[in-house]
Tab-separated table of C-alpha atoms and ligand atoms in Angstrom:
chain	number	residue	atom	x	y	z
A	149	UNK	CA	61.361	107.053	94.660
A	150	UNK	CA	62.286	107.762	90.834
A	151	UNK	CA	66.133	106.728	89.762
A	152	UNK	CA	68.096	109.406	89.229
A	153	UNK	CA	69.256	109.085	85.148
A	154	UNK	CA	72.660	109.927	84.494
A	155	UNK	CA	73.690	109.558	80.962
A	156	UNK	CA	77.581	108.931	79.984
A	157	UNK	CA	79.977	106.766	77.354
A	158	UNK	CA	82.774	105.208	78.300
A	159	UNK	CA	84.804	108.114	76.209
A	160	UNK	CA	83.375	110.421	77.996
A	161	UNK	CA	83.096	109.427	81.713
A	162	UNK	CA	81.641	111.389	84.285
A	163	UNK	CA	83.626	110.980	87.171
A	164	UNK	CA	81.438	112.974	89.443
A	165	UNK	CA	78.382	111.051	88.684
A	166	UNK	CA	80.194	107.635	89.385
A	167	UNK	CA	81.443	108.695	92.569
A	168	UNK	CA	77.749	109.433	93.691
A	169	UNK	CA	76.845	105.630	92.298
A	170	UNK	CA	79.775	104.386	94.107
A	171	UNK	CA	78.300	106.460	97.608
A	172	UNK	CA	75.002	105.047	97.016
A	173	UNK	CA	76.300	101.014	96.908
A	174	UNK	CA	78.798	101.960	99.642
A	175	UNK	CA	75.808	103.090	101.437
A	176	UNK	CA	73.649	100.602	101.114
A	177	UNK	CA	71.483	101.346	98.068
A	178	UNK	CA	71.218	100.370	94.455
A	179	UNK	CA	72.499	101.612	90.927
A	180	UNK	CA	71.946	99.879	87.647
A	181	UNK	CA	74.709	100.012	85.184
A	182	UNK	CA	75.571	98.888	81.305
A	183	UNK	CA	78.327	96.144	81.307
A	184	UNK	CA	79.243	94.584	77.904
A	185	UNK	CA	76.621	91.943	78.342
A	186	UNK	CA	73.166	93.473	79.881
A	187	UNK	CA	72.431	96.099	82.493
A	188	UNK	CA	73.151	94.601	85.716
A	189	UNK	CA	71.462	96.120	88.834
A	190	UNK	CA	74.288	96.707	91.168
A	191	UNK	CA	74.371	96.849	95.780
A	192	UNK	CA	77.139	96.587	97.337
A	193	UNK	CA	78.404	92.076	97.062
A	194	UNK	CA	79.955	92.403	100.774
A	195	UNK	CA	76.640	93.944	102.799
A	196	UNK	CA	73.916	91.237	102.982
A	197	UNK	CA	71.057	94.077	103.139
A	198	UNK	CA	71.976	95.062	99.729
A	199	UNK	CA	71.535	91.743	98.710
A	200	UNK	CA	68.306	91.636	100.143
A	201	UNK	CA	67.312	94.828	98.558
A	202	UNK	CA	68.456	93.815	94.985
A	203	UNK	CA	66.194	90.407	95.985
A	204	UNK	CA	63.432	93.060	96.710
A	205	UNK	CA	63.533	95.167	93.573
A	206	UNK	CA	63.457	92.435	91.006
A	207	UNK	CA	60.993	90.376	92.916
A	208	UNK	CA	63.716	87.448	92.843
A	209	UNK	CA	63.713	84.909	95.008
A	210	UNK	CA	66.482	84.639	97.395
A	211	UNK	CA	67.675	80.814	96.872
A	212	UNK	CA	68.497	82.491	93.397
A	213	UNK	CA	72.371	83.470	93.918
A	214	UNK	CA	73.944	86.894	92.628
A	215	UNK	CA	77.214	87.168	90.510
A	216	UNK	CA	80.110	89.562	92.305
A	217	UNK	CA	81.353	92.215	89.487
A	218	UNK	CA	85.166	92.763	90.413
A	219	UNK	CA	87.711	95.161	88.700
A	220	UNK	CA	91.137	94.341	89.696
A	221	UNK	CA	92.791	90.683	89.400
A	222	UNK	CA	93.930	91.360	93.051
A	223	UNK	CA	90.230	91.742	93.785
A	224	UNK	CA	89.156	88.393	93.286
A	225	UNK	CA	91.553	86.610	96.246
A	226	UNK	CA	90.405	88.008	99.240
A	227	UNK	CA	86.545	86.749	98.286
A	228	UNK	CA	87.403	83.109	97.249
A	229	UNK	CA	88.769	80.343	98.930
A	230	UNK	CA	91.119	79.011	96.690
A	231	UNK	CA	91.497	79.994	92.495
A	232	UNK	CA	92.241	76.355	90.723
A	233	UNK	CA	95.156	76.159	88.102
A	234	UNK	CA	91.895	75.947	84.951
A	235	UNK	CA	90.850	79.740	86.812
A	236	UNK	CA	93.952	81.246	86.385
A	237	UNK	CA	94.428	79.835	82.764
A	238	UNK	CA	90.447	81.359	82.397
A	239	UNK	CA	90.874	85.070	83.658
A	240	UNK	CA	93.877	85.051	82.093
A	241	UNK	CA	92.549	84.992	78.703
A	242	UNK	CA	89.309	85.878	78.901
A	243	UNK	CA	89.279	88.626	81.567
A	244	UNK	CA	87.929	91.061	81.424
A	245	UNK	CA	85.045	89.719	79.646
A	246	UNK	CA	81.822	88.538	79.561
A	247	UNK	CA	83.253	85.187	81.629
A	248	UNK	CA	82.027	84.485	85.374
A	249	UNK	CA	83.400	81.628	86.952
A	250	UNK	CA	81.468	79.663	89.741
A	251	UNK	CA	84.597	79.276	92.812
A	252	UNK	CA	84.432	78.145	96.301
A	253	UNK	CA	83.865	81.525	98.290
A	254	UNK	CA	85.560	82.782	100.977
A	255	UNK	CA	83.869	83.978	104.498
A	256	UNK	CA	83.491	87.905	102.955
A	257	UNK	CA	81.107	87.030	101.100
A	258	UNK	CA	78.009	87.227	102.583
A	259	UNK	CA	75.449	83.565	102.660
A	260	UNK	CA	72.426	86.745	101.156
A	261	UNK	CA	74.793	87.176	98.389
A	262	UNK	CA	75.191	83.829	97.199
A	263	UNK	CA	71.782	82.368	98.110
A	264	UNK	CA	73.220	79.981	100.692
A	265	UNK	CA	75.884	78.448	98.482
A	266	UNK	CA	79.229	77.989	99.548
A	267	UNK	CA	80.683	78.886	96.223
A	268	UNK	CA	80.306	82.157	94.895
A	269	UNK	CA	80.161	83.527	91.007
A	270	UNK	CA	82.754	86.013	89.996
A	271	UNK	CA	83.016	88.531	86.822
A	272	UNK	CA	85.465	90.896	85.587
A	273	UNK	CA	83.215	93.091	83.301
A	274	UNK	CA	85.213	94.879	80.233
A	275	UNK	CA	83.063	97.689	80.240
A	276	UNK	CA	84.588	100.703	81.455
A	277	UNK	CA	81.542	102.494	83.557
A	278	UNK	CA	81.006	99.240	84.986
A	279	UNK	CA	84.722	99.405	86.394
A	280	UNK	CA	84.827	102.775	87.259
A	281	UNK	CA	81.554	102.305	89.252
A	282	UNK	CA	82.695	98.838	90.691
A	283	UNK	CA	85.651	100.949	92.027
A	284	UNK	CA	83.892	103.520	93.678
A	285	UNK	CA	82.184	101.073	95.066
A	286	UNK	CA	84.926	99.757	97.317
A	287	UNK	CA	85.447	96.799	94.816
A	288	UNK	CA	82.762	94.350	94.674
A	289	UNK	CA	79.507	94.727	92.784
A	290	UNK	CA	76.463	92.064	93.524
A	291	UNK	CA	74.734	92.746	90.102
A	292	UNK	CA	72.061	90.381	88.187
A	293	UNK	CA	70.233	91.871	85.358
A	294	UNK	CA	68.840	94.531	85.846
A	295	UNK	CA	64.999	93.722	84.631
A	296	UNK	CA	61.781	92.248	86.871
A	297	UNK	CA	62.354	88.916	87.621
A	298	UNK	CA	60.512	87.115	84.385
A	299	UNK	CA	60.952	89.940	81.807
A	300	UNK	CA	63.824	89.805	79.011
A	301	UNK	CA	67.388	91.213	80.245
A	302	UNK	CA	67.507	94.651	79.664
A	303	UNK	CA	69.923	95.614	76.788
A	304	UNK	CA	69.353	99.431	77.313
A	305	UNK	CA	68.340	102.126	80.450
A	306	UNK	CA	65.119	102.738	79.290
A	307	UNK	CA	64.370	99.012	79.353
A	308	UNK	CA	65.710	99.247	83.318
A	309	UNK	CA	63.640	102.633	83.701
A	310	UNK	CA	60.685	100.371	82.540
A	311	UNK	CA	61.075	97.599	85.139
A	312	UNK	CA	62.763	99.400	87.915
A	313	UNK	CA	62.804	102.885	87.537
A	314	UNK	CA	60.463	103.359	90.333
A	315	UNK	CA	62.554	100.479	92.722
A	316	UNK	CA	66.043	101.910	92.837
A	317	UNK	CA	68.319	105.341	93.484
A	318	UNK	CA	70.422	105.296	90.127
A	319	UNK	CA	70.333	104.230	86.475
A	320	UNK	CA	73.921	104.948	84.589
A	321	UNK	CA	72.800	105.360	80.969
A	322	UNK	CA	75.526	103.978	79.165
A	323	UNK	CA	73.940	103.299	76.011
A	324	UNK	CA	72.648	100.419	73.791
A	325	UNK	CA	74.669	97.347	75.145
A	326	UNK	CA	77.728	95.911	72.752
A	327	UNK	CA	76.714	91.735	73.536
A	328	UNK	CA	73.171	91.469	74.081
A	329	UNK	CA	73.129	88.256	75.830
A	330	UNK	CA	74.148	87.645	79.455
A	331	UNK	CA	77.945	86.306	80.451
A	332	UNK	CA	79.174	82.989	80.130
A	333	UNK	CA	78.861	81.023	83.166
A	334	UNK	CA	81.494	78.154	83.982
A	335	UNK	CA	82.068	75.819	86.738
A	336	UNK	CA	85.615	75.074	87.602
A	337	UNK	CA	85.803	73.853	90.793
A	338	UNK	CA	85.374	69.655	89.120
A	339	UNK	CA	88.095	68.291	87.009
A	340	UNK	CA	86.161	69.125	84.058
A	341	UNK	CA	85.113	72.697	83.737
A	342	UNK	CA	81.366	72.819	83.545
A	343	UNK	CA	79.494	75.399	81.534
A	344	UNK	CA	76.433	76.299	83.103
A	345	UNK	CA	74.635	79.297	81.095
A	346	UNK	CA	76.306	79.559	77.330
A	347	UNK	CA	77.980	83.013	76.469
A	348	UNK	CA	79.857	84.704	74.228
A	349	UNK	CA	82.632	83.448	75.622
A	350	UNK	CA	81.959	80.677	73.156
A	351	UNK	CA	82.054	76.648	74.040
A	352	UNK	CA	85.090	76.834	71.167
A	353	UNK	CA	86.927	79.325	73.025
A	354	UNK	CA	86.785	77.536	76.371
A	355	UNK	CA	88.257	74.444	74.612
A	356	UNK	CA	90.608	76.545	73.006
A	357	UNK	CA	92.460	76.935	76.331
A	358	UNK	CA	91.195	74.196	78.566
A	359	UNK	CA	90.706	71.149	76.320
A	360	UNK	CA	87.700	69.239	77.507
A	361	UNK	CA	84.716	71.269	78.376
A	362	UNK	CA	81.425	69.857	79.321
A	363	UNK	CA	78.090	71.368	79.422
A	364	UNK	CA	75.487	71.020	82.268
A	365	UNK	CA	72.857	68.650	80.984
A	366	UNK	CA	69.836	70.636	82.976
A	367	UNK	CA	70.642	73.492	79.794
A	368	UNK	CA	69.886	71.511	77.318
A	369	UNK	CA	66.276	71.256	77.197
A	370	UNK	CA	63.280	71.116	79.088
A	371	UNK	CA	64.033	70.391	82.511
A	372	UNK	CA	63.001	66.691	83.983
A	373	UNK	CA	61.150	66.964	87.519
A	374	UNK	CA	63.534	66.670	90.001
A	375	UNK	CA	66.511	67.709	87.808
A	376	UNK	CA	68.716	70.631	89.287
A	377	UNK	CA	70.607	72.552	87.739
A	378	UNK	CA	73.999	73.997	88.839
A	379	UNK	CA	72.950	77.821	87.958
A	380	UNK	CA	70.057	78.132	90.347
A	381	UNK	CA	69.071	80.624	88.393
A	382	UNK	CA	68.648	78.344	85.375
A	383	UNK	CA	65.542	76.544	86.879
A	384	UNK	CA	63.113	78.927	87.020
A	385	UNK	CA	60.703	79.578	84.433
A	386	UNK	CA	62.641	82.370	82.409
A	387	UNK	CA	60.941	85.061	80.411
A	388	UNK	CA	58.308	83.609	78.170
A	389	UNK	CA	56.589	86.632	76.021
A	390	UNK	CA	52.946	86.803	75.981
A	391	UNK	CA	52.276	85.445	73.069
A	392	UNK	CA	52.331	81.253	71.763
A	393	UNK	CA	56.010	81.599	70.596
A	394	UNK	CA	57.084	78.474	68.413
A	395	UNK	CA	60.659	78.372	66.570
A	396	UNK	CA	61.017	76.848	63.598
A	397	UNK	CA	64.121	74.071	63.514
A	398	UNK	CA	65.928	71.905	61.464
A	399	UNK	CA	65.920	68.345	63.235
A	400	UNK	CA	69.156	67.757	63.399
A	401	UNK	CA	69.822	71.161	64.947
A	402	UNK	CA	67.294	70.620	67.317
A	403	UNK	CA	68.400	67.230	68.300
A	404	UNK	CA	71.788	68.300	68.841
A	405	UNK	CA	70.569	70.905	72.193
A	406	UNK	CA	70.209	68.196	74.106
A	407	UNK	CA	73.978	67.146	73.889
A	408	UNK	CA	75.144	70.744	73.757
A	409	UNK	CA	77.158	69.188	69.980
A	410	UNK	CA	77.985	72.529	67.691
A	411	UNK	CA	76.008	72.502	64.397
A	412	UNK	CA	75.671	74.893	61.679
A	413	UNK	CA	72.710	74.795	58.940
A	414	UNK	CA	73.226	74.376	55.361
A	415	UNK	CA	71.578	77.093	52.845
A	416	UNK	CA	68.987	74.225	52.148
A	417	UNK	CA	67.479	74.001	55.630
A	418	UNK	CA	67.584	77.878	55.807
A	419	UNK	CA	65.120	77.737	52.894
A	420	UNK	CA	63.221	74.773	54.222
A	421	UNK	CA	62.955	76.517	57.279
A	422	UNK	CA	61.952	80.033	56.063
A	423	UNK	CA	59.318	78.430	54.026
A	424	UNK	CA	57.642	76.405	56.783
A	425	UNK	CA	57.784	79.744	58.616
A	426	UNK	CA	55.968	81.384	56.466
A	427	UNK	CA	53.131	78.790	55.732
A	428	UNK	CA	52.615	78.402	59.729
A	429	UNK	CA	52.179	82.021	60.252
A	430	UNK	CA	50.020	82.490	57.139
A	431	UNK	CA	47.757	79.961	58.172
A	432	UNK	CA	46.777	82.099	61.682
A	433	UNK	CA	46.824	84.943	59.773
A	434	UNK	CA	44.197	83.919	57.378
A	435	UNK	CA	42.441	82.368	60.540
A	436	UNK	CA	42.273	86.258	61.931
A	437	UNK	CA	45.132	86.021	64.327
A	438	UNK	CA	47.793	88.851	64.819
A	439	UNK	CA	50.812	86.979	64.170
A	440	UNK	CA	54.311	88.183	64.704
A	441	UNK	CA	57.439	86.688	62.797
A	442	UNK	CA	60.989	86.774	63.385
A	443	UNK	CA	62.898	86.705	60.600
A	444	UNK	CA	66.281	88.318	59.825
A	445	UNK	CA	67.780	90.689	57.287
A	446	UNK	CA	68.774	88.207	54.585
A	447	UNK	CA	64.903	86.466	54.994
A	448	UNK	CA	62.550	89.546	55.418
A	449	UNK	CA	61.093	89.509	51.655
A	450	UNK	CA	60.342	85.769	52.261
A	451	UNK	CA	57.351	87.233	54.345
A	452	UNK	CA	54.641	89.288	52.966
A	453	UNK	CA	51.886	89.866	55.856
A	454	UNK	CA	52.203	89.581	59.554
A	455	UNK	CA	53.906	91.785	62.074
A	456	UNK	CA	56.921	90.651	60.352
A	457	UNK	CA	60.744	91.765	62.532
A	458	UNK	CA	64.287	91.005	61.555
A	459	UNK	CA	66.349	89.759	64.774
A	460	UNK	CA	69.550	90.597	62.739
A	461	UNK	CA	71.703	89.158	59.942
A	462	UNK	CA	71.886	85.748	60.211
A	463	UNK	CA	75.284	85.887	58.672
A	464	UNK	CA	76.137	87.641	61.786
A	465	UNK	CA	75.465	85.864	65.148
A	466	UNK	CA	76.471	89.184	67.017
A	467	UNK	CA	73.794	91.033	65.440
A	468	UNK	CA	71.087	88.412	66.552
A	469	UNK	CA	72.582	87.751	70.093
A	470	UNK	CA	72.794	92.169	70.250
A	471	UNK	CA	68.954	92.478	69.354
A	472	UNK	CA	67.634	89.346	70.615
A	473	UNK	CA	65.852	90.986	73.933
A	474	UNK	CA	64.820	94.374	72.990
A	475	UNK	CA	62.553	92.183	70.363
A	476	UNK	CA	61.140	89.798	72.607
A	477	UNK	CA	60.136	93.144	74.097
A	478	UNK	CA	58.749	94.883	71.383
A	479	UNK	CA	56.387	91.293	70.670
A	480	UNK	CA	55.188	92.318	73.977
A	481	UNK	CA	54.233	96.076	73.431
A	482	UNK	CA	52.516	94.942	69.501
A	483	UNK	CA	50.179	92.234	71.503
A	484	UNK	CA	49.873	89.539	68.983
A	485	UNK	CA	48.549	86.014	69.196
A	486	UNK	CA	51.224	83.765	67.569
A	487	UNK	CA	55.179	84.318	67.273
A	488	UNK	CA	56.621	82.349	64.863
A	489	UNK	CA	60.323	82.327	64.959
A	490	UNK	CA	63.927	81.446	62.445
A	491	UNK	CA	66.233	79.192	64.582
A	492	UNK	CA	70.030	79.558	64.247
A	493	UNK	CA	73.096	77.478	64.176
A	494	UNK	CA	73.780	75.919	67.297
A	495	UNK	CA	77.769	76.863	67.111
A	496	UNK	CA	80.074	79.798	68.747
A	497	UNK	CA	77.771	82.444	69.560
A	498	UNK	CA	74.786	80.812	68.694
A	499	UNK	CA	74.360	78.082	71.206
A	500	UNK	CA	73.818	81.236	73.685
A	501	UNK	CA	71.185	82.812	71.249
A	502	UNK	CA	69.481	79.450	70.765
A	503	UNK	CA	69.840	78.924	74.430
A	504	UNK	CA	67.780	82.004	75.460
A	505	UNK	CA	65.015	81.107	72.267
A	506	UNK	CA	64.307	78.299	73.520
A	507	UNK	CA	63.657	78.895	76.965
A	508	UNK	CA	61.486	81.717	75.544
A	509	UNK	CA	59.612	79.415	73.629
A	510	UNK	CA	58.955	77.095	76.342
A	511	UNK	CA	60.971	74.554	73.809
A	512	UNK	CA	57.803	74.392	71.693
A	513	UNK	CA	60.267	73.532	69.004
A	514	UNK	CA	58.309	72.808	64.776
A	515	UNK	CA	60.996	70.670	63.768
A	516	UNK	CA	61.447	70.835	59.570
B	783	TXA	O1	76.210	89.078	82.028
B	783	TXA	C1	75.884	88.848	83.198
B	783	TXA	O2	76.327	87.882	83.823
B	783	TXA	C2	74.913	89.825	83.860
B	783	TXA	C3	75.628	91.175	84.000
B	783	TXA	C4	74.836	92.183	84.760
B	783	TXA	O3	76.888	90.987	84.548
B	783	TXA	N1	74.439	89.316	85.113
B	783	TXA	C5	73.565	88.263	85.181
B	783	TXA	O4	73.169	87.930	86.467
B	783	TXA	O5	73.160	87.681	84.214
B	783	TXA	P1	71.887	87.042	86.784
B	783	TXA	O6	71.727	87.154	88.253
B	783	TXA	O7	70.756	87.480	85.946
B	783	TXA	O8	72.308	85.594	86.460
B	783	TXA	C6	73.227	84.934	87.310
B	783	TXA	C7	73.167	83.436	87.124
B	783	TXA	C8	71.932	82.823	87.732
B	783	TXA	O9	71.442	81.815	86.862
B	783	TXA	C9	72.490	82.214	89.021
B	783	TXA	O10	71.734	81.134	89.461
B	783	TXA	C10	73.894	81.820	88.612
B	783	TXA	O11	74.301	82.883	87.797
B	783	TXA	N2	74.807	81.747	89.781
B	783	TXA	C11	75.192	82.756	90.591
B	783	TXA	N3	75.980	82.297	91.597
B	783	TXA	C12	76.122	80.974	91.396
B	783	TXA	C13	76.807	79.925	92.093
B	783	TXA	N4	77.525	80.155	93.196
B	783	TXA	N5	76.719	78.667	91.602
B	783	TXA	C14	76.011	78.422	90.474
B	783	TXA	N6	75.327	79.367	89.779
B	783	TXA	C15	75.382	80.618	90.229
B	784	MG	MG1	68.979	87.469	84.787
């Protein structure tokens, strides 16, 4: 089977098309769709066979629970067992949004869905083919990312029509994705909400409306044997590109991942940083190495040889967090040796970004 590409933008919707989508998932099958975050590979959340297929197609093991896409408030009732007061403050302000919450699930939800768990993961996405879609659909949307299991999220179709193309009945093309990263995950069901996979629904933001926040230690770093994390999904190995990718770090910056504490860099360890950059990569270069080096706009001059690619601005996190994937991809397709990476500040947006850079470099962390 080859999906099916239909191209549309959330201007211009094409009504006919998502009502095919939304007969596919009703019948069983499987359509991947932009959201605000990353494509998300969509079956229908209620019928456990679609589960298994979405399992299936991304090579996923099944322990490895799937997040229900909703898109109505009055959806989300009927598939949890209760929604505590800190929920209702939550999808209240951040809904819809890239926000899923982890709450006790009701018996519709299929065990398949939710990987045995008796809580279940719920999102309201804010993009508009993803509602449209989810409402054809009869309402609720099973939908990880839709890449192979171990390859980066996609943040476009043709990076789905890569991975899955041949697996699946539909690909909405929606366009480049606005976030880049995927949603913020948080666990409200404690006293203290629990963030379990950092977002841009920012740590600052979730204080901003719930007061104390804390963050799931098994995120912070490498993961201790015997450690589990509270995101299944979290624990296992996540996409590491082919090549020996090492990030350069301030310590302090560095040292402050493993308590989840916000910190921005100062001009001075920018510099520091971009310099020790450049001398690691150098030095492989003028071994005979292909090295790559990510850098950003503000930095690029700083680096005369290598196979040298700005991430974004650092001045703006969004721009990072938007391109971060498609160039973990690209360091695939050039097949170098060595990837020497900036780090950013671990605050707002960029504890998500640093999140995800780490776990693709395997924490090999050069601290400056
Ligand atoms: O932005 C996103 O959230 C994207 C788009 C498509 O919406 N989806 C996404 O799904 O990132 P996925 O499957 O790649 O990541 C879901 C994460 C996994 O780490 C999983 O273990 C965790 O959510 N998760 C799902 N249900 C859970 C539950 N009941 N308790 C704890 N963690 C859960
Ligand atoms: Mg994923």
């Amino acid at each position: 089977m080859r999906a099916e590409v239909v191209s549309m933008t959330a201007d211009n919707l094409d009504m006919e098309a998502i009502r095919r989508g939304g007969d596919i998932l009703k019948q069983g099958g499987l359509v991947a769709f932009p959201t605000e975050t990353v494509y998300g590979l969509g079956g229908d959340a209620l019928n456990p066979q679609a589960s298994m297929k979405i399992y299936a197609a991304k090579g996923r093991p099944s322990d490895n629970p799937l997040i229900v896409h909703i898109a109505e408030f009055d959806k989300l009732a009927p598939i949890v067992a209760e929604v505590p007061e800190k929920a209702k403050i939550l999808a209240e302000k951040y809904w819809p949004g890239p926000l899923t919450m982890i709450l006790p699930k009701s018996d519709l939800v299929p065990q398949e869905t939710t990987g045995g768990l008796d809580s279940v993961a719920v999102r309201f996405p804010s993009d508009r083919i993803a509602q449209e879609l989810i409402k054809a659909a009869g309402g609720y949307v099973a939908a990880p990312s839709a890449n192979t299991s171990g390859r980066p999220s996609p943040t476009t179709a043709q990076h789905v029509e890569e991975d899955l193309g041949e697996a699946i009945e539909m690909i909405i093309d929606g366009g480049p994705v606005g976030i880049g990263v995927e949603s913020t995950i948080v666990d409200v069901s404690g006293d203290v909400p629990a963030v379990l996979r950092p977002g841009a629904i920012t740590m600052e933001m979730l204080k901003d409306v719930l007061g104390e926040v804390t963050i799931d230690p098994a995120i912070l770093g490498p993961m201790a044997a015997g450690v589990r994390p509270k995101a299944p999904g979290m624990k296992y190995k996540h996409y590491a590109p082919k090549a020996d990718l090492t990030l350069v770090e301030p310590a302090n910056v560095a040292e402050a991942r493993k308590t989840g504490e916000a910190v921005a860099m100062t001009q001075e360890q920018v510099n520091a940083m971009v310099e020790t950059v450049w001398k690691l990569a150098k030095e492989k270069i003028d071994a005979g190495y292909k090295v790559g080096i990510i850098c950003t706009d503000e930095s690029r001059s700083h680096y005369p040889e290598g196979e040298v690619r700005s991430i974004g601005a650092r001045k703006s996190q969004a721009s990072v967090a938007h391109n971060l994937y498609a160039l973990l991809r690209e360091f695939d397709d050039l097949k170098v040796d060595y990837i020497y990476s900036e780090s950013f500040s671990q605050d707002h947006l960029g504890q998500a970004i640093m999140n995800r850079l780490s776990k693709a470099a395997g924490y090999q962390i050069y601290k400056v």
